[in-house]
Amino acid sequence: MNQEKPDLPQLKEDLIAAIEVATSLDALDAVRVHALGKSGVITGLLKTLGGMAPEQRTEEAPKIQALRNDITGALAGKKAELEREELEARLATEKQDMTLPVRERPTGSVHPVGQVMDELAEIFADLGFAVATGPEIEDDWHNFTALNIPPSHPARAEHDTFYFGEDRTDEKGRPMMLRTHTSPVQIRTMTSQKPPIYIIAPGRTYRSDSDATHTPMFHQIEGLVIDRGITMGHLKWTLETFLKAFFERGDVTLRFRPGYFPFTEPSAEIDVGYSVDEKGRTVIGGAEKWMEVLGSGMVNRRVIEACGLDPDVWQGFAFGTGVDRLAMLKYGMDDLRAFFDGDLRWLRHYGFSAFDVPTLSGGVGA
Ligand code: PHE
């Protein structure tokens, strides 16, 4: 290659000088691009290494690489300095005078998910259910195995689980995870309380999934009853009573479809009847169309056994559903992602007054 030998010390001096005089992050970035960008001068020099004879390369490569490191370091140093200056300038100018009178009434609102959780707690408290909770970081046994989902079970694949790395494992060395459903609270309750058990467990759950109706974090509510002589009739009455109270309509119709969950046997998926009005809105009630709202079933004997209880004495039912979905249905929101954007306009529109405490006598959503 017939090229003039670049004057590296001069180039370094020029670049350092340009870095020094940069007075803004944008100007500094322009220097970075000029030196290290795709067609930057140093990048160009590094590219010439490939065409050199081996001896020449051994000699030139360290020099060019040293230049690159020096410039990278100088850029980083100057960047930190400019960022510090920018922050100080903002701190000096962005003052708030706390003695000024308030111009607007404070407009905080209760998020629809919080409101619906309170509504659910109110409805189930009236039926004699207590609220139970469990950790969001779960171990393999509570989230899967005790729920009759052993390691090789195909249901595990359907859960899109977020696992922790090797530094966060259970006592058997298996990775911990973000719970994929609220069902592990069934296990935690059965292993820590004596039956009879009547609980609901609302809370955050996580799956690696994201579109208009799925977010990686979402909310579920679990219900669990363990008592003597519990039948599917109790399950049916409880869910009917719950959904009528929740949707505040006496004409809520349910359809029980056979389903499959490893932790319930038999299992039923529950659809609620609805129609679409002339404005395209979903109206719950009737039996024109159906949508699935709940998973449920009789607690599997194996789950009762795993929790150290005798399944010949204790029976029960369980159900689970998405709280965000219930909120969307009841209050007419169509994009789940907006729930978690923290957009004040959305919150003002869909949020509830803090005084709007759900009560059964007032209609839970009144
Ligand atoms: N855990 C189930 C899910 O996340 C829902 C469910 C709960 C089904 C309890 C039956 C009984 O899909």
Short mmCIF file of C-alpha atoms and ligand atoms in Angstrom, two decimals:
data_model
loop_
_atom_site.label_atom_id
_atom_site.label_comp_id
_atom_site.label_asym_id
_atom_site.label_seq_id
_atom_site.Cartn_x
_atom_site.Cartn_y
_atom_site.Cartn_z
CA MET A 1 0.00 0.00 0.00
CA ASN A 2 1.39 3.27 -1.04
CA GLN A 3 0.26 5.55 1.70
CA GLU A 4 1.86 8.41 3.52
CA LYS A 5 2.68 7.43 7.07
CA PRO A 6 0.14 9.07 9.34
CA ASP A 7 1.45 11.37 12.01
CA LEU A 8 -0.09 9.72 15.03
CA PRO A 9 1.20 12.15 17.72
CA GLN A 10 -0.17 15.08 15.72
CA LEU A 11 -3.51 13.35 15.20
CA LYS A 12 -3.72 12.62 18.90
CA GLU A 13 -2.96 16.22 19.78
CA ASP A 14 -5.64 17.49 17.37
CA LEU A 15 -8.28 15.10 18.66
CA ILE A 16 -7.52 15.82 22.32
CA ALA A 17 -7.75 19.53 21.56
CA ALA A 18 -11.11 19.05 19.84
CA ILE A 19 -12.36 17.07 22.84
CA GLU A 20 -11.18 19.74 25.23
CA VAL A 21 -13.01 22.57 23.46
CA ALA A 22 -16.31 20.69 23.11
CA THR A 23 -18.87 22.59 25.15
CA SER A 24 -21.87 20.32 24.73
CA LEU A 25 -22.58 16.60 24.63
CA ASP A 26 -23.63 16.94 21.00
CA ALA A 27 -20.36 18.63 20.05
CA LEU A 28 -18.45 15.94 21.91
CA ASP A 29 -20.35 13.23 20.11
CA ALA A 30 -19.44 14.83 16.79
CA VAL A 31 -15.76 14.45 17.76
CA ARG A 32 -16.37 10.85 18.70
CA VAL A 33 -17.96 10.13 15.33
CA HIS A 34 -15.14 11.93 13.54
CA ALA A 35 -12.55 9.79 15.34
CA LEU A 36 -14.20 6.46 16.08
CA GLY A 37 -17.38 6.34 14.00
CA LYS A 38 -17.82 3.98 11.04
CA SER A 39 -15.78 6.22 8.75
CA GLY A 40 -13.79 7.91 11.52
CA VAL A 41 -10.08 8.63 11.22
CA ILE A 42 -8.97 6.11 13.82
CA THR A 43 -11.36 3.51 12.45
CA GLY A 44 -9.75 4.15 9.06
CA LEU A 45 -6.29 3.63 10.51
CA LEU A 46 -7.34 0.38 12.13
CA LYS A 47 -8.61 -0.78 8.76
CA THR A 48 -5.19 -0.22 7.16
CA LEU A 49 -3.68 -2.83 9.51
CA GLY A 50 -5.17 -5.62 7.42
CA GLY A 51 -3.19 -4.58 4.36
CA MET A 52 0.19 -4.33 6.10
CA ALA A 53 3.04 -6.75 6.02
CA PRO A 54 3.25 -8.74 9.28
CA GLU A 55 6.37 -6.96 10.64
CA GLN A 56 4.90 -3.58 9.89
CA ARG A 57 1.63 -4.58 11.52
CA THR A 58 3.37 -5.71 14.70
CA GLU A 59 4.95 -2.32 14.86
CA GLU A 60 1.95 -0.16 13.91
CA ALA A 61 -0.93 -1.99 15.58
CA PRO A 62 0.01 -1.16 19.20
CA LYS A 63 0.44 2.50 18.30
CA ILE A 64 -2.94 2.81 16.62
CA GLN A 65 -4.64 0.83 19.38
CA ALA A 66 -3.02 3.01 22.01
CA LEU A 67 -4.29 6.06 20.17
CA ARG A 68 -7.77 4.58 20.10
CA ASN A 69 -7.65 3.85 23.83
CA ASP A 70 -6.37 7.34 24.65
CA ILE A 71 -9.10 8.98 22.63
CA THR A 72 -11.80 6.70 24.04
CA GLY A 73 -10.61 7.55 27.54
CA ALA A 74 -10.49 11.28 26.84
CA LEU A 75 -13.99 11.19 25.35
CA ALA A 76 -15.36 9.36 28.41
CA GLY A 77 -13.69 11.78 30.79
CA LYS A 78 -15.02 14.82 28.96
CA LYS A 79 -18.48 13.27 28.72
CA ALA A 80 -18.65 12.76 32.47
CA GLU A 81 -17.49 16.34 32.98
CA LEU A 82 -20.13 17.76 30.59
CA GLU A 83 -22.86 15.66 32.16
CA ARG A 84 -21.88 16.91 35.61
CA GLU A 85 -21.97 20.49 34.37
CA GLU A 86 -25.34 19.97 32.74
CA LEU A 87 -26.78 18.52 35.94
CA GLU A 88 -25.38 21.36 38.01
CA ALA A 89 -26.84 23.89 35.61
CA ARG A 90 -30.24 22.22 35.88
CA LEU A 91 -30.05 22.07 39.65
CA ALA A 92 -29.23 25.76 39.71
CA THR A 93 -32.10 26.80 37.44
CA GLU A 94 -34.89 24.30 38.11
CA LYS A 95 -36.08 25.54 41.44
CA GLN A 96 -39.51 25.08 42.87
CA ASP A 97 -40.94 27.68 45.13
CA MET A 98 -42.79 25.62 47.70
CA THR A 99 -44.40 28.73 49.13
CA LEU A 100 -46.37 29.46 45.96
CA PRO A 101 -50.12 28.83 46.30
CA VAL A 102 -51.41 25.66 44.53
CA ARG A 103 -52.95 26.50 41.22
CA GLU A 104 -54.64 23.19 40.65
CA ARG A 105 -56.39 20.79 42.95
CA PRO A 106 -54.22 17.66 43.37
CA THR A 107 -55.52 15.06 40.94
CA GLY A 108 -54.13 11.72 42.07
CA SER A 109 -56.32 8.77 41.15
CA VAL A 110 -56.65 5.12 42.03
CA HIS A 111 -55.48 2.88 39.20
CA PRO A 112 -58.22 0.63 37.75
CA VAL A 113 -56.23 -2.47 38.73
CA GLY A 114 -56.12 -1.33 42.37
CA GLN A 115 -59.78 -0.47 42.25
CA VAL A 116 -60.74 -3.87 40.81
CA MET A 117 -58.56 -5.66 43.39
CA ASP A 118 -60.45 -3.78 46.12
CA GLU A 119 -63.75 -4.69 44.51
CA LEU A 120 -62.76 -8.37 44.42
CA ALA A 121 -61.60 -8.34 48.04
CA GLU A 122 -64.91 -6.72 49.02
CA ILE A 123 -67.01 -9.28 47.13
CA PHE A 124 -65.11 -12.26 48.51
CA ALA A 125 -64.88 -10.90 52.04
CA ASP A 126 -68.67 -10.92 52.03
CA LEU A 127 -68.55 -14.63 51.12
CA GLY A 128 -66.18 -15.35 54.00
CA PHE A 129 -62.88 -15.40 52.10
CA ALA A 130 -59.67 -13.98 53.60
CA VAL A 131 -56.93 -12.38 51.49
CA ALA A 132 -53.68 -14.38 51.29
CA THR A 133 -50.38 -13.39 49.70
CA GLY A 134 -47.15 -15.04 48.62
CA PRO A 135 -43.76 -14.00 47.24
CA GLU A 136 -43.35 -12.89 43.63
CA ILE A 137 -39.96 -14.64 43.48
CA GLU A 138 -40.87 -18.30 43.74
CA ASP A 139 -39.08 -21.62 43.88
CA ASP A 140 -39.70 -24.51 41.56
CA TRP A 141 -41.61 -26.57 44.10
CA HIS A 142 -44.27 -23.96 44.92
CA ASN A 143 -44.72 -22.63 41.39
CA PHE A 144 -44.73 -26.01 39.64
CA THR A 145 -43.97 -29.32 41.34
CA ALA A 146 -46.42 -29.12 44.26
CA LEU A 147 -49.08 -28.04 41.75
CA ASN A 148 -48.64 -31.39 40.01
CA ILE A 149 -46.40 -29.92 37.33
CA PRO A 150 -43.25 -32.06 37.70
CA PRO A 151 -40.04 -31.08 35.83
CA SER A 152 -40.87 -32.94 32.60
CA HIS A 153 -44.48 -31.74 32.43
CA PRO A 154 -45.42 -30.01 29.15
CA ALA A 155 -47.37 -27.34 31.06
CA ARG A 156 -44.03 -25.86 32.10
CA ALA A 157 -43.31 -24.98 28.50
CA GLU A 158 -46.55 -23.01 28.26
CA HIS A 159 -45.64 -20.71 31.09
CA ASP A 160 -42.91 -18.59 29.39
CA THR A 161 -41.15 -18.42 32.72
CA PHE A 162 -38.64 -15.75 33.71
CA TYR A 163 -35.89 -17.64 35.52
CA PHE A 164 -33.14 -16.15 37.65
CA GLY A 165 -29.55 -17.08 36.96
CA GLU A 166 -27.42 -19.58 38.79
CA ASP A 167 -26.77 -17.16 41.64
CA ARG A 168 -30.39 -17.40 42.76
CA THR A 169 -31.43 -20.98 43.30
CA ASP A 170 -33.62 -22.95 45.70
CA GLU A 171 -32.21 -25.41 48.22
CA LYS A 172 -32.07 -28.10 45.54
CA GLY A 173 -30.00 -25.86 43.25
CA ARG A 174 -32.84 -25.16 40.83
CA PRO A 175 -33.13 -21.60 39.57
CA MET A 176 -35.70 -19.37 41.26
CA MET A 177 -38.27 -17.69 39.04
CA LEU A 178 -40.80 -14.90 38.90
CA ARG A 179 -44.07 -16.65 39.69
CA THR A 180 -46.02 -17.40 36.52
CA HIS A 181 -49.39 -17.50 38.30
CA THR A 182 -50.89 -16.92 41.74
CA SER A 183 -51.47 -20.67 42.19
CA PRO A 184 -48.33 -21.12 44.36
CA VAL A 185 -50.24 -19.17 47.02
CA GLN A 186 -52.58 -22.21 47.18
CA ILE A 187 -49.59 -24.29 48.23
CA ARG A 188 -48.24 -21.71 50.66
CA THR A 189 -51.65 -21.44 52.31
CA MET A 190 -52.29 -25.19 52.55
CA THR A 191 -48.85 -25.79 54.05
CA SER A 192 -49.14 -23.03 56.62
CA GLN A 193 -52.80 -23.06 57.71
CA LYS A 194 -55.13 -25.77 58.89
CA PRO A 195 -58.31 -26.28 56.87
CA PRO A 196 -61.02 -25.17 56.49
CA ILE A 197 -59.43 -22.66 54.10
CA TYR A 198 -61.31 -19.94 52.24
CA ILE A 199 -58.90 -17.52 50.61
CA ILE A 200 -58.37 -15.31 47.62
CA ALA A 201 -54.85 -14.35 46.54
CA PRO A 202 -54.55 -11.30 44.31
CA GLY A 203 -51.14 -10.22 43.06
CA ARG A 204 -48.55 -9.69 40.38
CA THR A 205 -47.54 -12.50 38.04
CA TYR A 206 -44.98 -12.66 35.24
CA ARG A 207 -44.64 -14.29 31.85
CA SER A 208 -42.39 -13.47 28.94
CA ASP A 209 -45.17 -12.31 26.65
CA SER A 210 -46.12 -8.93 25.23
CA ASP A 211 -48.85 -7.62 22.90
CA ALA A 212 -52.09 -5.62 23.18
CA THR A 213 -53.59 -8.10 25.63
CA HIS A 214 -50.43 -9.46 27.31
CA THR A 215 -47.78 -7.68 29.34
CA PRO A 216 -44.75 -9.38 30.95
CA MET A 217 -46.14 -8.37 34.35
CA PHE A 218 -49.85 -8.81 34.88
CA HIS A 219 -52.23 -9.40 37.76
CA GLN A 220 -54.09 -12.52 38.72
CA ILE A 221 -56.45 -13.45 41.47
CA GLU A 222 -56.60 -16.95 42.82
CA GLY A 223 -59.37 -18.47 44.87
CA LEU A 224 -59.04 -21.55 47.05
CA VAL A 225 -61.49 -23.42 49.23
CA ILE A 226 -60.48 -26.49 51.24
CA ASP A 227 -63.11 -27.99 53.51
CA ARG A 228 -65.04 -31.20 54.08
CA GLY A 229 -67.57 -32.25 51.44
CA ILE A 230 -66.84 -29.52 48.90
CA THR A 231 -68.31 -30.22 45.46
CA MET A 232 -68.38 -28.65 42.06
CA GLY A 233 -71.79 -27.21 43.00
CA HIS A 234 -70.06 -24.97 45.53
CA LEU A 235 -67.62 -23.84 42.87
CA LYS A 236 -70.42 -23.01 40.46
CA TRP A 237 -72.43 -21.02 42.99
CA THR A 238 -69.39 -19.12 44.20
CA LEU A 239 -68.29 -18.07 40.72
CA GLU A 240 -71.82 -17.12 39.68
CA THR A 241 -72.28 -15.02 42.80
CA PHE A 242 -68.87 -13.41 42.30
CA LEU A 243 -69.36 -12.51 38.64
CA LYS A 244 -72.87 -11.14 39.20
CA ALA A 245 -71.60 -8.91 41.98
CA PHE A 246 -68.53 -7.87 39.99
CA PHE A 247 -70.37 -6.95 36.79
CA GLU A 248 -73.28 -5.59 38.83
CA ARG A 249 -75.87 -7.44 36.79
CA GLY A 250 -78.24 -10.22 37.71
CA ASP A 251 -78.33 -11.60 34.16
CA VAL A 252 -74.69 -12.74 33.99
CA THR A 253 -74.69 -16.17 32.32
CA LEU A 254 -71.85 -18.64 32.68
CA ARG A 255 -70.83 -21.58 30.57
CA PHE A 256 -68.67 -24.29 32.12
CA ARG A 257 -66.46 -25.97 29.56
CA PRO A 258 -64.28 -29.00 30.36
CA GLY A 259 -60.69 -27.85 30.58
CA TYR A 260 -57.32 -29.02 31.78
CA PHE A 261 -55.07 -27.74 34.54
CA PRO A 262 -52.57 -30.07 36.20
CA PHE A 263 -53.59 -28.85 39.66
CA THR A 264 -57.34 -29.33 39.33
CA GLU A 265 -59.30 -32.46 38.41
CA PRO A 266 -61.80 -32.15 36.90
CA SER A 267 -61.06 -28.72 35.49
CA ALA A 268 -63.42 -26.24 33.88
CA GLU A 269 -62.87 -23.14 31.83
CA ILE A 270 -65.58 -20.63 32.42
CA ASP A 271 -67.04 -18.39 29.75
CA VAL A 272 -69.27 -15.43 30.35
CA GLY A 273 -72.03 -14.49 27.90
CA TYR A 274 -71.97 -11.08 26.25
CA SER A 275 -73.20 -9.10 23.30
CA VAL A 276 -71.89 -6.14 21.35
CA ASP A 277 -74.00 -2.98 21.33
CA GLU A 278 -74.51 -0.65 18.35
CA LYS A 279 -71.45 1.39 19.38
CA GLY A 280 -69.28 -1.72 19.30
CA ARG A 281 -69.02 -1.94 23.09
CA THR A 282 -69.00 -5.25 24.93
CA VAL A 283 -72.06 -5.71 27.12
CA ILE A 284 -71.85 -8.52 29.66
CA GLY A 285 -75.01 -10.63 30.01
CA GLY A 286 -77.14 -12.92 27.87
CA ALA A 287 -75.83 -15.78 25.80
CA GLU A 288 -75.22 -14.35 22.35
CA LYS A 289 -71.43 -14.63 22.40
CA TRP A 290 -69.00 -16.16 24.88
CA MET A 291 -65.61 -15.23 26.21
CA GLU A 292 -63.38 -17.13 28.55
CA VAL A 293 -62.87 -15.40 31.89
CA LEU A 294 -61.74 -18.00 34.43
CA GLY A 295 -59.85 -21.23 34.90
CA SER A 296 -61.10 -23.45 37.69
CA GLY A 297 -61.65 -26.94 38.99
CA MET A 298 -61.66 -29.27 41.96
CA VAL A 299 -58.26 -29.25 43.68
CA ASN A 300 -56.33 -32.30 42.46
CA ARG A 301 -55.83 -34.98 45.17
CA ARG A 302 -52.13 -34.94 44.40
CA VAL A 303 -51.93 -31.24 45.28
CA ILE A 304 -53.75 -31.82 48.57
CA GLU A 305 -51.36 -34.70 49.33
CA ALA A 306 -48.29 -32.66 48.38
CA CYS A 307 -49.35 -30.16 51.04
CA GLY A 308 -49.53 -32.89 53.68
CA LEU A 309 -53.32 -33.10 53.88
CA ASP A 310 -55.49 -36.20 53.52
CA PRO A 311 -57.48 -35.91 50.27
CA ASP A 312 -60.06 -38.38 51.60
CA VAL A 313 -60.92 -35.90 54.33
CA TRP A 314 -60.34 -32.55 52.65
CA GLN A 315 -61.67 -31.49 49.26
CA GLY A 316 -61.86 -28.17 47.60
CA PHE A 317 -62.02 -26.02 44.54
CA ALA A 318 -59.74 -23.41 43.07
CA PHE A 319 -60.04 -20.77 40.40
CA GLY A 320 -57.83 -18.19 38.81
CA THR A 321 -58.35 -15.23 36.54
CA GLY A 322 -56.62 -12.13 35.18
CA VAL A 323 -57.40 -8.98 37.13
CA ASP A 324 -56.29 -6.65 34.32
CA ARG A 325 -58.60 -8.45 31.94
CA LEU A 326 -61.55 -8.13 34.34
CA ALA A 327 -60.80 -4.41 34.66
CA MET A 328 -60.66 -4.03 30.87
CA LEU A 329 -63.99 -5.79 30.48
CA LYS A 330 -65.78 -3.89 33.20
CA TYR A 331 -64.43 -0.43 32.48
CA GLY A 332 -64.07 -0.64 28.69
CA MET A 333 -60.32 -0.30 28.12
CA ASP A 334 -58.90 -2.04 25.09
CA ASP A 335 -55.09 -1.90 25.33
CA LEU A 336 -53.52 -3.59 28.31
CA ARG A 337 -50.13 -1.92 27.73
CA ALA A 338 -51.64 1.47 28.58
CA PHE A 339 -52.23 0.15 32.11
CA PHE A 340 -48.54 0.34 32.86
CA ASP A 341 -47.41 3.38 30.85
CA GLY A 342 -47.96 5.76 33.75
CA ASP A 343 -49.57 8.27 31.37
CA LEU A 344 -51.31 10.87 33.53
CA ARG A 345 -53.98 11.54 30.92
CA TRP A 346 -54.94 7.86 30.90
CA LEU A 347 -54.91 7.73 34.69
CA ARG A 348 -57.11 10.81 34.92
CA HIS A 349 -59.56 9.32 32.48
CA TYR A 350 -59.73 5.76 33.80
CA GLY A 351 -58.63 6.26 37.39
CA PHE A 352 -60.95 6.37 40.39
CA SER A 353 -61.31 8.88 43.15
CA ALA A 354 -59.70 7.79 46.39
CA PHE A 355 -63.13 8.31 47.97
CA ASP A 356 -64.63 5.70 45.63
CA VAL A 357 -64.17 2.84 48.10
CA PRO A 358 -65.95 -0.21 46.70
CA THR A 359 -68.81 -1.42 48.88
CA LEU A 360 -71.37 -4.10 48.18
CA SER A 361 -74.28 -1.96 49.34
CA GLY A 362 -73.27 0.76 46.91
CA GLY A 363 -72.67 -1.71 44.08
CA VAL A 364 -68.96 -2.59 44.13
CA GLY A 365 -68.04 -0.28 41.28
CA ALA A 366 -70.27 2.64 42.25
N1 PHE B 1 -53.16 -20.88 37.38
C1 PHE B 1 -54.00 -20.97 36.21
C2 PHE B 1 -53.40 -20.05 35.13
O1 PHE B 1 -52.59 -19.21 35.42
C3 PHE B 1 -55.41 -20.57 36.50
C4 PHE B 1 -56.12 -21.51 37.43
C5 PHE B 1 -56.10 -21.30 38.81
C6 PHE B 1 -56.82 -22.61 36.95
C7 PHE B 1 -56.75 -22.17 39.66
C8 PHE B 1 -57.46 -23.46 37.78
C9 PHE B 1 -57.44 -23.26 39.13
O2 PHE B 1 -53.74 -20.15 33.97
#
